[in-house]
Amino acid sequence: MDNRVRIFDTTLRDGEQSPGASMNVEEKIMVARQLAKLGVDVIEAGFAFSSPGDFESVRRVAQEVEGPVVCSLARAKAEDVDAAWGALKGAARPRIHTFISTSEIHLKHQFKLTKKEAMKRAVEMVGRARGYVEDVEFSAMDASRTEPEYLYEVIEAVINAGATTINIPDTVGYALPQAFGELIKGIRENVKNIDRAMISVHCHNDLGLAVANSLAAVVNGARQVECTINGIGERAGNCSLEEIVMILRTRKDLLGLDTSIITEQIYPASRLISSITGITVQPNKAIVGDNAFAHESGIHQDGLLKDKTTYEIMRPESVGISRSKLVLGKHSGRHAFKTRLAELGYDITGEGLDKAFERFKKLADKKKEVFDEDIEAIVQDEVLRLELPERYRLLKLNVRSGTDTPPTAEVVIEVDGKPVSEEGRGDGPVDAAYNTIAKITGTKSTLLKYSVNAITGGTDAQGEVSVRLSEGEHIVLGQGSHTDIIVASAKAYINALNRLEYKKKEKRENLIL
Ligand code: KIV
Ligand code: ZN
């Protein structure tokens, strides 16, 4: 068995299942390009049958992103497998990933299928997928709660039907590392034809064990790990790509395993995902958290000054974090700006670059120093927004408030190309602006969360506002930044309303397994 562990990135599929993390097609393309730079082996670009938006994302990633295998998820149903192929046709290296549950709990209560029926469907759909592509992955959903003997039988049957990768998910994050490792060992020892397929694992983090379980699996012979950037994903998320990769790289001495990941691209990928999804990383998160390489204690600092290896097991540069943060200012030119964007994971050209650079120049005139966080906020505001069809656009905002002035707002918004103005009141200036925006747009959404962040230090800092809105089954996130936090707040609200419009239009199939 070789010692290379394949990295299957599912940020665009399972990662997107994090509440409120949905990305539009252009954002997915940007992420997929960064994943290709990172050197992942497989990009799971979406679930083609689930919605026209997902179909389009898989299709575009398949056509436009070079390097990794591009994969679409598909239930073990003919319409799903056909849609996956429809979206993947343009890929240089397509993979269809089909799945069905194998645990008694799921089969009895959710699928209402007997074991025999589930096996038959799995075999038929793997065969159907093989009619389209040579690279077929089969997942036995809830494998960690499946009776092992039955799991072995299903695996043997789907390999005979043509599956080339067998994925063992710990769908509900229930497994413990030792038992999960033994499950993988059991598969290797009991499935006769297992040498004809690669074993993959897909662990969820409900008990905080997704990385530990994935590690136990590779130690016991799995050679593909399914993971996401920053560990985002359904509920508590998935195995974190950066953690499993850096464990294998840092402890190669002991484990003898490695990946093909270009680790210097980890931090840009992490920043890109946080900025697009609005799901920030906790400061103490391993590898990519703000404090991951910050040494506070005097004893540690003293040791580091004498020799870095005293307290540092990895170099920050090895994951793409530079020790000296390059700060741009008003004398920085377009080339320096573009170079910094690339270092932060943004591959931006054309109109997007022009807009971002123009905004950067304006900001640099107001602020002495422009930090990475400022640049990310600019991209969020000027570039990613360009890709979102905008029904609403903020034209004007004036607020009055103070100790003796009741907060009022005058707002002008372009709605479907026509300016609409209104005035409104509120408990404070933001509330007044939001009430007025709600009046103009007639939104029925509920504001779930509002938060303001000073992007960098100093009173001249840009304020970055994030809002989360819900309407019916839709939850969206909006972001806005500006040196005036009331303007940033209005931009974030309008950004969220535009995203809501986009989501409402995108019809999702009501998927029944
Ligand atoms: O968690 C899970 O079981 C999944 C499968 C579809 C692979 O996401
Ligand atoms: Zn999953």
Short mmCIF file of C-alpha atoms and ligand atoms in Angstrom, two decimals, residues 14 202 204 238, ligand 2:
data_model
loop_
_atom_site.label_atom_id
_atom_site.label_comp_id
_atom_site.label_asym_id
_atom_site.label_seq_id
_atom_site.Cartn_x
_atom_site.Cartn_y
_atom_site.Cartn_z
CA ASP A 14 -20.87 19.23 2.85
CA HIS A 202 -15.77 10.99 5.94
CA HIS A 204 -18.34 14.45 11.26
CA ASN A 238 -16.41 17.79 9.06
ZN ZN B 2 -21.25 14.41 5.58
#
